């Protein structure tokens, strides 16, 4: 493995490659190669999920996270049909610094899609109160961080699970947010598709590294009566997916650097890979809703 | 040779036995550095004198923080190579975590 990241080498390798598209119908998940999906009706692209941009990171695992974010944004801007929304599932910055938030915002302004929804990661809340994050991204939630909105008949809920860590390191939503969510979902039709997004995984992927959310089961209990639930997270910088009944859980890749698979090595830190390998470990997730009710499709695209 | 090595062993044993006694008799240090490495505080429990300072230094490529569970002290995000120092003016037992990776836990004892 080369000691230094070869930026030009990596950029040469950046290019759109086929990912995999997942369609969900009646709780059954089927995978289709993205190239094949492009020629089939898979519904209109509703939104693209970006995650873990870690602006400010500059270590050997990726000395230029701005360039890889820009390349990801180029991929989104080049989509033949632009999605309606962009969701960012947190760790916008690496160290919650004002200049990192300001740089991230300038990168994200390059997106042709202007409607951006975000939820913070623990790297965005290092100052404790989350003031640096909420000053810039807190308007939609009235300074709370969590909020909901509707688009095209789909109910979106941005949740925050990085402010009330449980002993042992799992994320948590906390009682106030759970009470708010119960109120937010009450009175909604069970046939309305739900998209929940938060930074840390909402099922326990690996507890020793805190890859889970302690009170996520209470959130899922509130969604049980809904026919179509999509749960999107970031945090672990790799794709892990599962389907449980009517719920699809999906974690997205980072646009900045990969992390080891659960339990491999000392901890969940930046993983240095060969320059030509890096773009294959970074990317985005795009989600569409088909015209037939209850059908959502997820597809992941790597940078190479 | 044999006698010498026996003498050496005896001396080493004497020192080893004396060391715990010495540490009890001596006051705790006034300044201690706690390295952060491989997602752990390298000392689970650190004892210092009242009025003494603890410096934490992050040696990981991933940032960490030092945050006391009772809210007394809180570092900013410590990137690789960065340090945070806190001076303890009151005796007590202070538990702390990394707020980014709260599975990282340790304790400062101030006497």
Tab-separated table of C-alpha atoms in Angstrom, chain A residues 3-187:
chain	number	residue	atom	x	y	z
A	3	UNK	CA	2.281	5.595	2.006
A	4	UNK	CA	0.953	8.687	0.258
A	5	UNK	CA	-2.415	9.088	-1.367
A	6	UNK	CA	-1.934	9.829	-5.069
A	7	UNK	CA	-4.604	12.434	-5.740
A	8	UNK	CA	-4.108	12.642	-9.480
A	9	UNK	CA	-4.159	8.856	-9.705
A	10	UNK	CA	-7.386	8.717	-7.778
A	11	UNK	CA	-9.014	11.462	-9.814
A	12	UNK	CA	-8.055	9.664	-13.034
A	13	UNK	CA	-9.994	6.686	-11.767
A	14	UNK	CA	-13.075	8.643	-10.815
A	15	UNK	CA	-15.901	7.846	-13.096
A	16	UNK	CA	-19.439	6.542	-13.091
A	17	UNK	CA	-19.651	2.798	-12.776
A	18	UNK	CA	-22.593	0.483	-12.427
A	19	UNK	CA	-24.012	0.134	-8.962
A	20	UNK	CA	-26.849	-2.030	-7.808
A	21	UNK	CA	-30.449	-1.011	-7.682
A	22	UNK	CA	-32.771	-2.391	-5.056
A	23	UNK	CA	-36.483	-2.443	-5.552
A	24	UNK	CA	-38.882	-3.070	-2.698
A	25	UNK	CA	-42.337	-4.392	-3.405
A	26	UNK	CA	-44.573	-5.813	-0.706
A	27	UNK	CA	-41.590	-6.122	1.643
A	28	UNK	CA	-39.522	-8.183	-0.801
A	29	UNK	CA	-36.196	-6.738	-1.798
A	30	UNK	CA	-34.829	-7.520	-5.239
A	31	UNK	CA	-31.524	-6.374	-6.635
A	32	UNK	CA	-31.051	-5.220	-10.225
A	33	UNK	CA	-27.803	-4.002	-11.790
A	34	UNK	CA	-27.962	-0.249	-12.195
A	35	UNK	CA	-27.109	-0.406	-15.905
A	36	UNK	CA	-30.124	-2.630	-16.487
A	37	UNK	CA	-32.303	-0.481	-14.280
A	38	UNK	CA	-31.486	2.579	-16.362
A	39	UNK	CA	-33.354	1.063	-19.295
A	40	UNK	CA	-36.381	0.038	-17.221
A	41	UNK	CA	-39.095	2.041	-15.563
A	42	UNK	CA	-38.024	2.145	-11.951
A	43	UNK	CA	-39.939	5.228	-10.907
A	44	UNK	CA	-38.869	8.811	-10.757
A	45	UNK	CA	-35.819	9.687	-8.705
A	46	UNK	CA	-37.157	11.270	-5.543
A	47	UNK	CA	-33.955	12.092	-3.741
A	48	UNK	CA	-30.251	11.430	-3.472
A	49	UNK	CA	-28.612	10.676	-0.134
A	50	UNK	CA	-25.151	12.034	0.568
A	51	UNK	CA	-23.361	11.210	3.788
A	52	UNK	CA	-20.219	11.676	5.819
A	53	UNK	CA	-18.574	14.380	3.748
A	54	UNK	CA	-16.157	15.121	6.666
A	55	UNK	CA	-15.040	18.481	5.293
A	56	UNK	CA	-11.825	19.389	7.128
A	57	UNK	CA	-10.381	15.858	7.097
A	58	UNK	CA	-6.941	15.842	5.459
A	59	UNK	CA	-5.197	12.637	6.529
A	60	UNK	CA	-3.692	9.931	4.239
A	61	UNK	CA	-7.040	8.086	3.942
A	62	UNK	CA	-8.091	11.016	1.677
A	63	UNK	CA	-6.142	14.302	1.748
A	64	UNK	CA	-8.711	16.026	-0.486
A	65	UNK	CA	-12.252	15.335	0.717
A	66	UNK	CA	-13.428	18.489	-1.084
A	67	UNK	CA	-12.430	16.969	-4.444
A	68	UNK	CA	-14.257	13.684	-3.800
A	69	UNK	CA	-17.360	15.575	-2.634
A	70	UNK	CA	-17.218	17.698	-5.798
A	71	UNK	CA	-16.918	14.547	-7.912
A	72	UNK	CA	-19.965	13.123	-6.150
A	73	UNK	CA	-21.877	16.357	-6.770
A	74	UNK	CA	-20.877	16.153	-10.452
A	75	UNK	CA	-22.448	12.678	-10.608
A	76	UNK	CA	-25.692	14.017	-9.139
A	77	UNK	CA	-25.711	17.034	-11.448
A	78	UNK	CA	-25.209	14.710	-14.434
A	79	UNK	CA	-28.268	12.545	-13.671
A	80	UNK	CA	-30.613	12.752	-16.695
A	81	UNK	CA	-33.609	13.388	-14.437
A	82	UNK	CA	-32.777	15.502	-11.416
A	83	UNK	CA	-34.138	14.278	-8.085
A	84	UNK	CA	-36.414	16.611	-6.165
A	85	UNK	CA	-34.348	16.621	-2.975
A	86	UNK	CA	-30.940	15.946	-1.503
A	87	UNK	CA	-30.661	14.378	1.959
A	88	UNK	CA	-27.381	14.594	3.866
A	89	UNK	CA	-27.171	12.114	6.747
A	90	UNK	CA	-24.532	13.907	8.777
A	91	UNK	CA	-20.866	14.325	9.530
A	92	UNK	CA	-20.925	17.252	7.149
A	93	UNK	CA	-17.715	18.412	8.842
A	94	UNK	CA	-14.880	16.592	10.548
A	95	UNK	CA	-14.419	18.784	13.632
A	96	UNK	CA	-17.481	21.114	13.787
A	97	UNK	CA	-15.284	24.103	12.944
A	98	UNK	CA	-16.946	27.214	11.533
A	99	UNK	CA	-14.629	27.244	8.524
A	100	UNK	CA	-15.452	23.577	7.821
A	101	UNK	CA	-19.199	24.267	7.840
A	102	UNK	CA	-18.631	27.284	5.606
A	103	UNK	CA	-16.549	25.265	3.119
A	104	UNK	CA	-19.098	22.416	3.119
A	105	UNK	CA	-21.916	24.828	2.368
A	106	UNK	CA	-20.003	26.228	-0.619
A	107	UNK	CA	-19.425	22.734	-2.018
A	108	UNK	CA	-23.099	21.797	-1.547
A	109	UNK	CA	-24.205	24.990	-3.312
A	110	UNK	CA	-22.812	23.430	-6.501
A	111	UNK	CA	-25.747	20.990	-6.521
A	112	UNK	CA	-28.322	21.751	-9.213
A	113	UNK	CA	-30.980	20.475	-6.811
A	114	UNK	CA	-31.547	23.336	-4.415
A	115	UNK	CA	-33.643	21.604	-1.743
A	116	UNK	CA	-31.198	20.176	0.789
A	117	UNK	CA	-32.232	18.464	4.023
A	118	UNK	CA	-29.666	17.578	6.651
A	119	UNK	CA	-29.333	15.823	9.983
A	120	UNK	CA	-26.177	16.131	12.098
A	121	UNK	CA	-23.521	13.547	12.840
A	122	UNK	CA	-21.499	13.443	16.042
A	123	UNK	CA	-18.639	15.179	14.184
A	124	UNK	CA	-20.989	18.137	13.623
A	125	UNK	CA	-21.814	18.386	17.341
A	126	UNK	CA	-18.345	18.290	18.883
A	127	UNK	CA	-18.966	21.651	20.574
A	128	UNK	CA	-21.536	19.957	22.830
A	129	UNK	CA	-24.521	22.215	22.227
A	130	UNK	CA	-24.447	21.804	18.470
A	131	UNK	CA	-24.519	25.592	18.106
A	132	UNK	CA	-22.151	25.648	15.123
A	133	UNK	CA	-24.392	23.167	13.268
A	134	UNK	CA	-27.739	24.610	14.351
A	135	UNK	CA	-26.690	28.182	13.490
A	136	UNK	CA	-26.346	27.091	9.882
A	137	UNK	CA	-28.748	24.160	9.454
A	138	UNK	CA	-31.202	24.595	12.334
A	139	UNK	CA	-33.831	26.818	10.700
A	140	UNK	CA	-35.937	23.939	9.341
A	141	UNK	CA	-36.281	22.471	12.850
A	142	UNK	CA	-36.614	25.665	14.868
A	143	UNK	CA	-33.158	25.069	16.344
A	144	UNK	CA	-33.956	21.510	17.550
A	145	UNK	CA	-32.297	19.509	14.783
A	146	UNK	CA	-35.179	17.049	14.190
A	147	UNK	CA	-38.107	17.904	11.922
A	148	UNK	CA	-40.408	16.487	9.268
A	149	UNK	CA	-41.806	17.495	5.902
A	150	UNK	CA	-43.860	16.051	3.072
A	151	UNK	CA	-42.894	15.758	-0.551
A	152	UNK	CA	-44.816	14.059	-3.348
A	153	UNK	CA	-46.987	12.178	-0.859
A	154	UNK	CA	-43.983	10.833	1.060
A	155	UNK	CA	-43.485	11.811	4.709
A	156	UNK	CA	-39.831	12.527	5.542
A	157	UNK	CA	-38.545	12.628	9.116
A	158	UNK	CA	-35.067	13.954	9.968
A	159	UNK	CA	-34.019	12.511	13.336
A	160	UNK	CA	-31.026	13.294	15.557
A	161	UNK	CA	-29.357	10.390	17.395
A	162	UNK	CA	-25.947	11.917	18.165
A	163	UNK	CA	-26.742	14.141	21.142
A	164	UNK	CA	-27.714	11.752	23.942
A	165	UNK	CA	-25.223	8.914	23.822
A	166	UNK	CA	-25.987	5.932	26.036
A	167	UNK	CA	-23.327	4.389	28.215
A	168	UNK	CA	-21.475	2.004	25.976
A	169	UNK	CA	-21.572	4.353	23.043
A	170	UNK	CA	-24.802	3.664	21.175
A	171	UNK	CA	-26.651	6.669	19.781
A	172	UNK	CA	-29.981	7.745	21.230
A	173	UNK	CA	-32.968	9.903	20.335
A	174	UNK	CA	-34.087	10.795	23.859
A	175	UNK	CA	-37.564	11.139	25.336
A	176	UNK	CA	-38.357	14.616	23.975
A	177	UNK	CA	-37.680	13.583	20.392
A	178	UNK	CA	-39.618	10.312	20.787
A	179	UNK	CA	-42.630	12.250	22.141
A	180	UNK	CA	-42.351	14.670	19.233
A	181	UNK	CA	-42.199	11.788	16.714
A	182	UNK	CA	-45.253	10.080	18.221
A	183	UNK	CA	-47.179	13.317	17.797
A	184	UNK	CA	-45.791	13.879	14.295
A	185	UNK	CA	-46.905	10.440	13.051
A	186	UNK	CA	-50.269	10.300	14.793
A	187	UNK	CA	-53.201	10.930	12.502
